[in-house]
Tab-separated table of C-alpha atoms in Angstrom:
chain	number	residue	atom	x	y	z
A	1127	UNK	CA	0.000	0.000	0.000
A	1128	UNK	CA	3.084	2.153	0.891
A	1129	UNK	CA	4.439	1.528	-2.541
A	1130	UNK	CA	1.403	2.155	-4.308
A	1131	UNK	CA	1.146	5.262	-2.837
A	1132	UNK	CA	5.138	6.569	-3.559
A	1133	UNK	CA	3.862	5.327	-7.384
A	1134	UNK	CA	1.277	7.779	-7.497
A	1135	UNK	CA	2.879	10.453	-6.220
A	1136	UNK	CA	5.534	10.516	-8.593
A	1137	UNK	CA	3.073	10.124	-11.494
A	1138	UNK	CA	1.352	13.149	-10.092
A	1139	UNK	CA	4.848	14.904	-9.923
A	1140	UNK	CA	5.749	13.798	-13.818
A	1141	UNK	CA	2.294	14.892	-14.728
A	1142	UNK	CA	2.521	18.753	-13.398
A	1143	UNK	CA	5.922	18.719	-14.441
A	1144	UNK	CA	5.149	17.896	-18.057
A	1145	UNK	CA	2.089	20.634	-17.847
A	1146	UNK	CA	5.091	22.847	-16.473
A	1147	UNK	CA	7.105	22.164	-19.344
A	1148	UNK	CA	4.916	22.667	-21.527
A	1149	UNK	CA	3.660	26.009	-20.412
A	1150	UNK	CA	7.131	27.442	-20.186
A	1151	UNK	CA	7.865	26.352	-24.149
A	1152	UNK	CA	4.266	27.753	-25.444
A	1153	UNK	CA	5.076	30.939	-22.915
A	1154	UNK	CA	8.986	30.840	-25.069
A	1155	UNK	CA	7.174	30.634	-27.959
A	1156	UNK	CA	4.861	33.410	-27.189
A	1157	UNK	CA	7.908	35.877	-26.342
A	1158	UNK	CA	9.966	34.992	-28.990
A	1159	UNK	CA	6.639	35.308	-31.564
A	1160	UNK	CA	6.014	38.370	-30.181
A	1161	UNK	CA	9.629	40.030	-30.250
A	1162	UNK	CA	9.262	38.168	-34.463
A	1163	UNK	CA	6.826	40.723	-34.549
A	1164	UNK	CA	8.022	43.904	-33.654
A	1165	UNK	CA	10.017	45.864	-36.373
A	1166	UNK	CA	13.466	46.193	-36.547
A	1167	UNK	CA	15.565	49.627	-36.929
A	1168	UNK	CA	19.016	50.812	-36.936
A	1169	UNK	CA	19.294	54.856	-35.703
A	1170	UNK	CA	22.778	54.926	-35.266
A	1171	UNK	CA	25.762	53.453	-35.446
A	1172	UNK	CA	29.417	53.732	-33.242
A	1173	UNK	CA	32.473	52.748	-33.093
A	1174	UNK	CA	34.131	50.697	-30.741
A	1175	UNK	CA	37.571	51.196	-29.679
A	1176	UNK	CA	38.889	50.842	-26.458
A	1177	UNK	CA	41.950	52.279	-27.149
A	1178	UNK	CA	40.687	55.540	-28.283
A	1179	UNK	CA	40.269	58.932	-26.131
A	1180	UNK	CA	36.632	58.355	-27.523
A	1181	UNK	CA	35.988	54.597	-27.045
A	1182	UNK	CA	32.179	54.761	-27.798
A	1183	UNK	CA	31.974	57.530	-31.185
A	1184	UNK	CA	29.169	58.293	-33.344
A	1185	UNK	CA	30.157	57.823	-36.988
A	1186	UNK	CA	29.040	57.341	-40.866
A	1187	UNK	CA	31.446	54.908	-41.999
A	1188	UNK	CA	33.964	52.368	-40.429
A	1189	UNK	CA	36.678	49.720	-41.718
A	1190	UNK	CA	36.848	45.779	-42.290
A	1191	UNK	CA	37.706	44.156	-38.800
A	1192	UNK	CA	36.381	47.379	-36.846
A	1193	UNK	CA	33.529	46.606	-34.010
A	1194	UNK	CA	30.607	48.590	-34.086
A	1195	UNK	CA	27.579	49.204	-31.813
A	1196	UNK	CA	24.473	49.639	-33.494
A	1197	UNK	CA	21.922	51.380	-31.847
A	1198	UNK	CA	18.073	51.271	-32.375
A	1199	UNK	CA	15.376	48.958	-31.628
A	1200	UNK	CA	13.516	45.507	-31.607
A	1201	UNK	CA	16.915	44.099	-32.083
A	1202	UNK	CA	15.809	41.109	-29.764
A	1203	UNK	CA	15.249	38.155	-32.123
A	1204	UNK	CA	17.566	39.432	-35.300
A	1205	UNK	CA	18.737	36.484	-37.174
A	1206	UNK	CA	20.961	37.535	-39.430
A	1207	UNK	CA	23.168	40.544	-40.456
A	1208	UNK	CA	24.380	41.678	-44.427
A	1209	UNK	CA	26.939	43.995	-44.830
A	1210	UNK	CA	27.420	44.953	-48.133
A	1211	UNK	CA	25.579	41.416	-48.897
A	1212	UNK	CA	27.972	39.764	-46.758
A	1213	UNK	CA	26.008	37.059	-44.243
A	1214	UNK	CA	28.331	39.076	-41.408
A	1215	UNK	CA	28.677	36.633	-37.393
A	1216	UNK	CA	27.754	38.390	-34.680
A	1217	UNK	CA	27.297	36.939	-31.508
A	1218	UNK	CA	23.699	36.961	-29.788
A	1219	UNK	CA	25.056	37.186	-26.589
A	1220	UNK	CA	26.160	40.478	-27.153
A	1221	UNK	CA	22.380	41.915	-28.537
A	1222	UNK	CA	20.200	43.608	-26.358
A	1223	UNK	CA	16.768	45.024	-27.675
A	1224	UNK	CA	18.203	48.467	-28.104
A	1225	UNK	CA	21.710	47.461	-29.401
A	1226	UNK	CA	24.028	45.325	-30.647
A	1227	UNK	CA	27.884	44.890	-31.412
A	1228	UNK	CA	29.409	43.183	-34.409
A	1229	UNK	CA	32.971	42.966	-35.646
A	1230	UNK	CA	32.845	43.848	-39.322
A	1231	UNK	CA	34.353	40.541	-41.312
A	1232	UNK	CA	38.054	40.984	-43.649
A	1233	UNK	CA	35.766	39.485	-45.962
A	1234	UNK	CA	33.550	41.561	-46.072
A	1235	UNK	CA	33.179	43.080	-50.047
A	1236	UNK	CA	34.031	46.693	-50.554
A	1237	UNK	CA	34.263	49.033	-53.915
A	1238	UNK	CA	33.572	45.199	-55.581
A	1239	UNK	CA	30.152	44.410	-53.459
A	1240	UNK	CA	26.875	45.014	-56.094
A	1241	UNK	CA	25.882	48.491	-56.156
A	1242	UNK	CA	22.702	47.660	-54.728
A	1243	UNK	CA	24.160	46.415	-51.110
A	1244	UNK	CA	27.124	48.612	-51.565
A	1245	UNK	CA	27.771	50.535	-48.228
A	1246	UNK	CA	24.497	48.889	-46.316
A	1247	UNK	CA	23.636	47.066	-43.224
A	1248	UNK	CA	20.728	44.725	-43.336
A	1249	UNK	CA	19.402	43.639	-39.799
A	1250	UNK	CA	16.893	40.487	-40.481
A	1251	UNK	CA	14.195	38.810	-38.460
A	1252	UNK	CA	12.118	37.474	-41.159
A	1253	UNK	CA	11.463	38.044	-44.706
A	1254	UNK	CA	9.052	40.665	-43.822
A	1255	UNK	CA	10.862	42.026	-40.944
A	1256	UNK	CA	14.237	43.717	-41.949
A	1257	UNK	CA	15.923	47.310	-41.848
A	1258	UNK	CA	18.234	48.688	-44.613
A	1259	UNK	CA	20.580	51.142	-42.994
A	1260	UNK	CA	22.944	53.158	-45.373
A	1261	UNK	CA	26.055	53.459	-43.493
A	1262	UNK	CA	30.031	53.498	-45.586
A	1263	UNK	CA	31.922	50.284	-45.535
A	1264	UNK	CA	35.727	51.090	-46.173
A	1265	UNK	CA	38.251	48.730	-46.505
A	1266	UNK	CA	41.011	48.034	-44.026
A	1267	UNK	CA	43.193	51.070	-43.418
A	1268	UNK	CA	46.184	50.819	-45.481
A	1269	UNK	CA	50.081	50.564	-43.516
A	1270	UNK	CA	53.387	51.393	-45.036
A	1271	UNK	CA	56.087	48.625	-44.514
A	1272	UNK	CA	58.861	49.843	-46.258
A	1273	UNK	CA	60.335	52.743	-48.160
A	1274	UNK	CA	63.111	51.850	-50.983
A	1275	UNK	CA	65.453	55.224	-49.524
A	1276	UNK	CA	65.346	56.564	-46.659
A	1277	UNK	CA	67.796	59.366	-47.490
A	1278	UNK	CA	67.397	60.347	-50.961
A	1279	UNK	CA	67.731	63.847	-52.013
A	1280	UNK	CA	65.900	65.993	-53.881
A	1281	UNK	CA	64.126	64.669	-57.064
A	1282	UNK	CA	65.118	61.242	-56.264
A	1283	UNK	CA	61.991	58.961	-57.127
A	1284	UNK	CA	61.456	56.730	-54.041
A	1285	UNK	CA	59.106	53.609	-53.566
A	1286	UNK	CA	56.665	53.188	-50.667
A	1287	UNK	CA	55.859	49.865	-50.004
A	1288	UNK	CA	52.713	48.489	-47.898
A	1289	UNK	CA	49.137	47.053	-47.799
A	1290	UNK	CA	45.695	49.236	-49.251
A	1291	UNK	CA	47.461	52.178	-51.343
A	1292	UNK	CA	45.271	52.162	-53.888
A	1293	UNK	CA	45.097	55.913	-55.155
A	1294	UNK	CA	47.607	57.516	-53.315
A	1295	UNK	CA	46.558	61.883	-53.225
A	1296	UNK	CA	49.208	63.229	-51.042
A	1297	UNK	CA	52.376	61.885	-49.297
A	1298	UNK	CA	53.431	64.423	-46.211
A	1299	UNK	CA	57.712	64.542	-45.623
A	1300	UNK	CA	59.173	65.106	-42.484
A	1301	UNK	CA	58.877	68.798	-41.906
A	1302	UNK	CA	55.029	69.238	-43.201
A	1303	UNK	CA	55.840	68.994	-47.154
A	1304	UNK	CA	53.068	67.694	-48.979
A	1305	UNK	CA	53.524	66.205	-52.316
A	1306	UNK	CA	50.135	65.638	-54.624
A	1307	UNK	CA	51.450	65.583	-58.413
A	1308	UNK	CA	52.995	62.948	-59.826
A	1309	UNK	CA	52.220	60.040	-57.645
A	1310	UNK	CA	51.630	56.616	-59.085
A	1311	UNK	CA	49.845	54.155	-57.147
A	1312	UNK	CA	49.115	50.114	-57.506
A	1313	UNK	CA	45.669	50.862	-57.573
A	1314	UNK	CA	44.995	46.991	-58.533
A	1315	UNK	CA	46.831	45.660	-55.303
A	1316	UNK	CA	47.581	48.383	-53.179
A	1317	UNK	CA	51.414	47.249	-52.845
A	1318	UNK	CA	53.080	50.513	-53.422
A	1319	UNK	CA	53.361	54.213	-54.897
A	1320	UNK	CA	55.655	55.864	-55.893
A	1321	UNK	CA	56.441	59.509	-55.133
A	1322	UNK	CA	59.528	62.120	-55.903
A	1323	UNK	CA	61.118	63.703	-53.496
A	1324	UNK	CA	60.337	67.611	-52.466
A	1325	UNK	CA	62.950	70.109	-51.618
A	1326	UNK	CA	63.014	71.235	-48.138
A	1327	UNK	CA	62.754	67.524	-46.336
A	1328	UNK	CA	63.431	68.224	-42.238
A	1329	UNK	CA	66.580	66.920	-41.643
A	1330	UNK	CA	65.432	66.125	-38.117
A	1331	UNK	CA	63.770	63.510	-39.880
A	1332	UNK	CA	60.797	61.215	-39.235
A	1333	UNK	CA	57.530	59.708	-40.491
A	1334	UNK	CA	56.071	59.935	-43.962
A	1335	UNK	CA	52.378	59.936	-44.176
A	1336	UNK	CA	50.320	58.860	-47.185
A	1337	UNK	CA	46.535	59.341	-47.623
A	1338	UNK	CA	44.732	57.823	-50.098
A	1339	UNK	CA	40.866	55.791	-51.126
A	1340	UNK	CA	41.387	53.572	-48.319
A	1341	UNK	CA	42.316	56.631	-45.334
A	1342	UNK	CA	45.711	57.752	-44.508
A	1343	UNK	CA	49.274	55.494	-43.030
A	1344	UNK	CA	52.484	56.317	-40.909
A	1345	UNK	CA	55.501	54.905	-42.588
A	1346	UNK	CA	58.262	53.957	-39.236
A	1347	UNK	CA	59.690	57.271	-38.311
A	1348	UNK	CA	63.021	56.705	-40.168
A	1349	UNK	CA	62.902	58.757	-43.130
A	1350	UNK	CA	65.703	61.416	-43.506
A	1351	UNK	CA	67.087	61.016	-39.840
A	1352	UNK	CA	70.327	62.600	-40.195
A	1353	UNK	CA	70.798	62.983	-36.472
A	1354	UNK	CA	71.754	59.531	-36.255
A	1355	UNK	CA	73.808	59.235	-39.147
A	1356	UNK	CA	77.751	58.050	-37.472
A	1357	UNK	CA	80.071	56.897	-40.968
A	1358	UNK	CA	78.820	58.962	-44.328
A	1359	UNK	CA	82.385	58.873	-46.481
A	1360	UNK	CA	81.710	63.159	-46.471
A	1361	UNK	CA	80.978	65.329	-43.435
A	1362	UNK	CA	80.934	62.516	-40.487
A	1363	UNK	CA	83.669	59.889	-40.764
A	1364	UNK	CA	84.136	57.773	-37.605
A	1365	UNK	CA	86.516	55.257	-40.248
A	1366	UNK	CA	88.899	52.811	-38.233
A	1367	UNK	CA	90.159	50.299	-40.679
A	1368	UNK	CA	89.419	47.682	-43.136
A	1369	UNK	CA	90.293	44.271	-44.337
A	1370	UNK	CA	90.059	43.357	-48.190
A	1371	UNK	CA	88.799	46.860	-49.382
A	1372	UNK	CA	91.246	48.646	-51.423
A	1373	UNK	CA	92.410	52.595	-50.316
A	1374	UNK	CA	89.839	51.984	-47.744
A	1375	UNK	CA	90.305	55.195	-46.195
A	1376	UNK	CA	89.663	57.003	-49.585
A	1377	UNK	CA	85.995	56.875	-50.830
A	1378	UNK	CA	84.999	56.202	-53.986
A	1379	UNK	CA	83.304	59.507	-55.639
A	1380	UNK	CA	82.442	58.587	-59.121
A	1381	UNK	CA	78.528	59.376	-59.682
A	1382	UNK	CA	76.514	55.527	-59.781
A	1383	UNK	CA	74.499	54.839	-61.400
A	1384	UNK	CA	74.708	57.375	-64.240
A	1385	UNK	CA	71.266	56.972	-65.928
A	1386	UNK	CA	67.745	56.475	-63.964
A	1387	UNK	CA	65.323	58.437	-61.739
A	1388	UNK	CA	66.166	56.399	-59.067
A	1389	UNK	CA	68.533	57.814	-55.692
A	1390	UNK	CA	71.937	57.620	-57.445
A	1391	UNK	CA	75.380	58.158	-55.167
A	1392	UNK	CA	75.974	60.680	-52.440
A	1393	UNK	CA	79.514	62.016	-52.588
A	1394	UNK	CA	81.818	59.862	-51.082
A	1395	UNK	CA	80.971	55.950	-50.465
A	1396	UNK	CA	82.803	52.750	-50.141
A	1397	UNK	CA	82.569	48.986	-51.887
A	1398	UNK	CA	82.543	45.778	-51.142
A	1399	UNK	CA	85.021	43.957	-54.019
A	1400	UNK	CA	85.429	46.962	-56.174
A	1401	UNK	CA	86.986	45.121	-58.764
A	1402	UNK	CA	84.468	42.207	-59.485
A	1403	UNK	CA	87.023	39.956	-58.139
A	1404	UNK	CA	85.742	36.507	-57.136
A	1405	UNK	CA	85.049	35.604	-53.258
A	1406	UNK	CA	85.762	32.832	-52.029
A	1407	UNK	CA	82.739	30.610	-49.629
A	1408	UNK	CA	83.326	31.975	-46.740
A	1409	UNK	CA	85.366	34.549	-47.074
A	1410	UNK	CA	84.713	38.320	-45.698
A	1411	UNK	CA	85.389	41.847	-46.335
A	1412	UNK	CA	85.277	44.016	-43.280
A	1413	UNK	CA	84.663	47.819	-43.074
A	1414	UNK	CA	85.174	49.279	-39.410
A	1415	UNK	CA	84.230	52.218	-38.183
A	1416	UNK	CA	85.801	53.735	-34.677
A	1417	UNK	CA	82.832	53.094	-32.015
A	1418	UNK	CA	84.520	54.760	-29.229
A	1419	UNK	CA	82.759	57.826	-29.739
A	1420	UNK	CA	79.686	57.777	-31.402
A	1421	UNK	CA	77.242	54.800	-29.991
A	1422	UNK	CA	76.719	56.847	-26.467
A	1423	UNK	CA	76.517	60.100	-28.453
A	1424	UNK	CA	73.437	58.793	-30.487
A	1425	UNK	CA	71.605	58.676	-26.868
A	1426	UNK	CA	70.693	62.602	-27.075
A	1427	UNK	CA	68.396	61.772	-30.228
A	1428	UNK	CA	67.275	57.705	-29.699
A	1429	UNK	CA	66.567	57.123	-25.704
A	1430	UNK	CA	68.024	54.393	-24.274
A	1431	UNK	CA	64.889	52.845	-23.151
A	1432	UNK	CA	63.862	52.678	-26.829
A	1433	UNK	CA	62.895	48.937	-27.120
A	1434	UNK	CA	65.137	47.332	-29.675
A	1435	UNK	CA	62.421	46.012	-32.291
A	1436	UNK	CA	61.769	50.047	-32.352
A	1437	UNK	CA	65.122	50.951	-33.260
A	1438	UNK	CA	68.282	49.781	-35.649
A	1439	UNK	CA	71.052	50.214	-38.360
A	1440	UNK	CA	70.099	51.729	-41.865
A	1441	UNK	CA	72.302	52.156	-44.589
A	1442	UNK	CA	72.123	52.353	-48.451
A	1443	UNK	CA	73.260	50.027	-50.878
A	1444	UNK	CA	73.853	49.813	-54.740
A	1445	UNK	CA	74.361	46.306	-55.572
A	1446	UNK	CA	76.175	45.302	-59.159
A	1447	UNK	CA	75.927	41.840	-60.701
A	1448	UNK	CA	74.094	38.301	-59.043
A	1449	UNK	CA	73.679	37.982	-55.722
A	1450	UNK	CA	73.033	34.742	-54.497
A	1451	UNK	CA	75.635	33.788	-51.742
A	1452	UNK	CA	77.162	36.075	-49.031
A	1453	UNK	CA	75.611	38.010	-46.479
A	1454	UNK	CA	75.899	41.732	-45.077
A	1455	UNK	CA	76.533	41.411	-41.713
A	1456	UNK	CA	76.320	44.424	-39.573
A	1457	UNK	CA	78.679	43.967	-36.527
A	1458	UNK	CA	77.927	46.103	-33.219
A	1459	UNK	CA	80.439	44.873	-30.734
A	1460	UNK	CA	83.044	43.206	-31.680
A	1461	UNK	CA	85.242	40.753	-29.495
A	1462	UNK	CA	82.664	38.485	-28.986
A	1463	UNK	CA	82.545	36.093	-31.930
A	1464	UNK	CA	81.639	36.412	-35.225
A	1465	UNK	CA	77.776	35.272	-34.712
A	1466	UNK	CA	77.545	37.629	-31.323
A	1467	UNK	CA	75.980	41.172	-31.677
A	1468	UNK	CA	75.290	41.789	-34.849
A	1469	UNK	CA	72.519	41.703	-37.663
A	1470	UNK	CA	72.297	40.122	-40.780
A	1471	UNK	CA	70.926	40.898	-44.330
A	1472	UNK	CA	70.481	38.298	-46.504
A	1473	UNK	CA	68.094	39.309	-49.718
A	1474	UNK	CA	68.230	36.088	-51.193
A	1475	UNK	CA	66.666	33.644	-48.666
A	1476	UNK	CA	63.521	35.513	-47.211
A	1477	UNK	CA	61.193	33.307	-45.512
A	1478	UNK	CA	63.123	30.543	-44.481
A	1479	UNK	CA	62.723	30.080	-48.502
A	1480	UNK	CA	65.309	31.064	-51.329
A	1481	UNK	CA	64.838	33.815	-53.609
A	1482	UNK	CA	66.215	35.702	-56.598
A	1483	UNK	CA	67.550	38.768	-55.440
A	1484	UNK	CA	65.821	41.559	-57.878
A	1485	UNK	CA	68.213	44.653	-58.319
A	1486	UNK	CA	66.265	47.584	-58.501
A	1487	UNK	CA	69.405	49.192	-60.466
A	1488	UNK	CA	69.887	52.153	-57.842
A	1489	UNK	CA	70.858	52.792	-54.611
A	1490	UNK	CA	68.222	51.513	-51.945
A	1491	UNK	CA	67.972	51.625	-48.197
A	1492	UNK	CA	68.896	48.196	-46.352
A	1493	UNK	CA	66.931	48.059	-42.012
A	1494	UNK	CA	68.418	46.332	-39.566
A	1495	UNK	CA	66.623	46.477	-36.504
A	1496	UNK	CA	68.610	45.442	-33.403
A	1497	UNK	CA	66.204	42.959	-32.247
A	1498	UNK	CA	67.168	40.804	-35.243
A	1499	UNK	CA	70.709	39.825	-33.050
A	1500	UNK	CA	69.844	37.214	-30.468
A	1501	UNK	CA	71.957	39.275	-28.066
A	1502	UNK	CA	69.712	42.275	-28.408
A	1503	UNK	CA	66.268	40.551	-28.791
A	1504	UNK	CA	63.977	41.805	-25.769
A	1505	UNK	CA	66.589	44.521	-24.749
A	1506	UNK	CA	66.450	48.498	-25.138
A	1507	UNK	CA	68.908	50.792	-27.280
A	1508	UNK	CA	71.104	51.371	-23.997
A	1509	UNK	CA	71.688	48.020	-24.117
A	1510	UNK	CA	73.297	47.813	-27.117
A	1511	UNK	CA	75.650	51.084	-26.236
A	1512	UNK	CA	76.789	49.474	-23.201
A	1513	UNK	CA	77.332	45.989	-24.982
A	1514	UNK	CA	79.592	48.526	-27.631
A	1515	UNK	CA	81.309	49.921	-24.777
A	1516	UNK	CA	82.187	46.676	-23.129
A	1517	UNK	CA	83.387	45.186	-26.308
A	1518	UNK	CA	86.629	43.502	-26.714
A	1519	UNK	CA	87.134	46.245	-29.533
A	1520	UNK	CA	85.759	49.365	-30.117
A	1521	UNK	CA	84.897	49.176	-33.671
A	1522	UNK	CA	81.159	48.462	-35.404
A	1523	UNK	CA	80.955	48.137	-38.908
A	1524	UNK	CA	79.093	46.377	-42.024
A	1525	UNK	CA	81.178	43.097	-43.604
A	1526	UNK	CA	80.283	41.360	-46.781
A	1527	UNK	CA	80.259	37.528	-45.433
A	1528	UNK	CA	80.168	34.945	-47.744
A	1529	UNK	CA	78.065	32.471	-46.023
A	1530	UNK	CA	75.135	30.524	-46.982
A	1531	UNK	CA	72.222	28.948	-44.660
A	1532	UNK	CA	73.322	26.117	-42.177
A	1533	UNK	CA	71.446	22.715	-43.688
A	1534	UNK	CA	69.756	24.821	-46.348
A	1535	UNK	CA	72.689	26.262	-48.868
A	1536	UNK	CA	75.986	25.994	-48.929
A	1537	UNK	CA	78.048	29.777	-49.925
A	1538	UNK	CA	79.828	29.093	-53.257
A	1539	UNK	CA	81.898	31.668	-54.795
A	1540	UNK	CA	80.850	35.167	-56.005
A	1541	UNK	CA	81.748	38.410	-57.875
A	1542	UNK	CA	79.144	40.840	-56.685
A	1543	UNK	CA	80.257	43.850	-55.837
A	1544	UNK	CA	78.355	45.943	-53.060
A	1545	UNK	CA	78.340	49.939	-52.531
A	1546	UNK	CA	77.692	51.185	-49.309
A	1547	UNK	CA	77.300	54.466	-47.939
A	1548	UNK	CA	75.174	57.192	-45.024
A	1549	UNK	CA	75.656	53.926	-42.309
A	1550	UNK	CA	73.012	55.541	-39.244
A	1551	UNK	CA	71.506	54.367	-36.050
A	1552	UNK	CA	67.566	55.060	-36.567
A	1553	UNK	CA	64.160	55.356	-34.669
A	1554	UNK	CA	61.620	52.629	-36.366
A	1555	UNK	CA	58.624	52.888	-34.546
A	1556	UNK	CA	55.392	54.116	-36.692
A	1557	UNK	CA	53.119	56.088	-35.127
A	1558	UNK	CA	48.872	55.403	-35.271
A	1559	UNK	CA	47.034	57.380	-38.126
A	1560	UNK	CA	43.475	57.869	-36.946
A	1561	UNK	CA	40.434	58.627	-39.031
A	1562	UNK	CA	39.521	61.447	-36.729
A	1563	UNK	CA	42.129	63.768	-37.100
A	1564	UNK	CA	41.288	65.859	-33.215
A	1565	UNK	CA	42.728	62.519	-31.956
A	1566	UNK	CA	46.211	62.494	-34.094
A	1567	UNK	CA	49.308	63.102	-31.813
């Protein structure tokens, strides 16, 4: 009799608990038929960035891989979100019935999205119940990653290389000169433009800054830093000595190339094998210039607690004939060992993968930051003045190396000869263009 009671009581229990059930999913279907039902619209639309002084900002247009807060209503129950046609994620947990965030896709279409979605955000409950908001999709802002000559001079044509400068309307030189005839732009890829240089370039140096369809880029502030030029062959010449390199303590002078638009020689310079001569796998030439000096000098216009990845060596290079063995290998301290303190350029292997080195058939501006040595990795720019002044010897200079790539190539011998000239210590960090120009530095 006990048991037959328990029995019943737990049928009872199943029993309410199914009507339970089933009144919470009809009352779940009720709220979500009813939120179905009540239109959808977009008002406005913000951006999102928490690293701006305005971290929450109206606006009427906004990149690929920006977040953005849309504001409005009945946004409880949206389904689905088109940008520029696009079926764009966004995550329901961040919707509320008044807004809701979404992280514009990189694949989201741009200038090639159908004119009739072009620039539009379509919020979608149903087939009947959907807003069209007209609101500017831009593509991602563009970024400068290298410059072919960082010292040119005047009318030199220069290259900037980087990501999204498709037409290019002004490039800005250190010391406010703007430049808007003449430029040529990869306006299928976005890789480059090219620009020539202005009179009147600050010789304080610093960042260039391009603006263009896709918004506006900081190139690293390196361009035309004289300041932290130390070995030039003309007004500043810290040279020491050299090994292999003929007269080395009398510069070569004779104008190279002779023909081109491209940054030709700047007074006095030196070579690498002058003579075409053939260098032997592994063998070096060595160039030295007299570090006593100059390294703690350099601390007035780089601070020493400049991280090393935002600092390094530039110099300029005109290369004649192959090159496809041999490195440059920019020595800071020497004493240690021929691996220790020091940077390497090596323009045919790039990627862990071996290349053809393309001669651009002028001079050109080689970057060696100091975090490339494994000494200086992780460190700061005082770092590598004391390692200088603890060296062994107190000499830094560029060598031509003939080595190849441990397990990958073996060096064989050579003949390519290598100018070099303007050897500097530079700043290479690149300052943040923003679309909102009260909010530039």
């Amino acid at each position: 009799m006990k048991n037959k009671s328990y029995k019943n009581l737990i049928k009872t229990c199943l029993f309410l608990g199914l009507i339970a059930i089933t009144l919470s999913l009809n009352s779940c279907e009720d709220s979500d038929d009813k939120a179905n039902s009540i239109p959808v619209k977009i008002t406005k639309v913000y951006l999102e960035d928490a690293q701006s002084a305005v971290p929450d900002r109206e606006v009427t247009f906004a990149r690929l891989g920006q977040t953005i807060r849309l504001e409005g209503s009945g946004f409880t129950g949206v389904k689905k979100v088109y940008i520029n046609g696009y079926d764009n994620y966004f995550n329901p947990v961040f919707v509320t019935d008044n807004s809701m965030w979404i992280t514009i896709s990189q694949d989201v279409p741009t200038l090639e999205a159908p004119e009739e979605v072009r620039n539009t955000i379509r919020i979608e409950k149903s087939a009947t119940n959907f807003f069209v908001y007209s609101f500017e999709i831009r593509a991602s802002a563009p970024a400068v990653t290298e410059i072919s000559h960082t010292m040119p001079t005047p009318g030199d044509q220069i290259i900037i290389y980087g990501t999204g400068l498709q037409g290019i309307t002004s490039v800005t030189f250190p010391g406010n000169v703007v430049v808007t005839d003449g430029i040529i732009s990869d306006n299928e890829k976005g890789e480059y433009c090219i620009v020539t240089v202005p009179e009147g370039v600050s010789g304080d140096g610093g960042s260039l800054l391009v603006i263009g369809a896709n918004g506006g880029a900081y190139s690293p502030a390196c361009f035309n830093f004289k300041n932290g030029v130390f070995h030039d062959f003309d007004n500043v010449n810290n040279y020491s000595w050299a090994s292999g390199i003929d007269d080395a303590g009398t510069p070569l002078t004779q104008l190279i190339p002779t023909n081109g638009v491209g940054p030709k020689s700047q007074g006095g310079y030196q070579c690498f094998n002058k003579d075409g001569k053939s260098i032997a796998a592994n063998a070096d030439i060595r160039y030295w210039t007299n570090s006593s000096n100059w390294p703690s000098a350099l601390l007035s216009v780089i601070p020493a607690s400049t991280p090393t990845s935002d600092c390094g060596v530039q110099m300029d290079i005109y290369v004649e004939g192959e090159w496809s063995s041999g490195v440059i290998r920019m020595v800071m301290a020497d004493g240690y060992g021929t691996d220790r303190y020091c940077m390497i350029y090596r323009p045919w292997y790039v990627n862990e993968k071996i290349i053809q080195f393309e001669n651009p058939g002028c001079w050109f501006t080689i970057t060696l930051p100091f975090s490339l040595s494994e000494d200086y990795n992780g460190k700061t720019f005082g770092d590598v003045v004391t390692s200088m002044a603890n060296a062994s010897y107190k000499q830094a200079g560029p060598w031509f190396h003939n080595i190849g790539v441990a397990d990958v190539f073996d060096p064989v011998a050579t003949n390519v000869k290598i100018y070099f000239d303007n050897l500097r210590v530079v700043p290479l960090n690149t300052p943040t263009y923003s679309d909102f120009p009260d909010e530039e530095d």
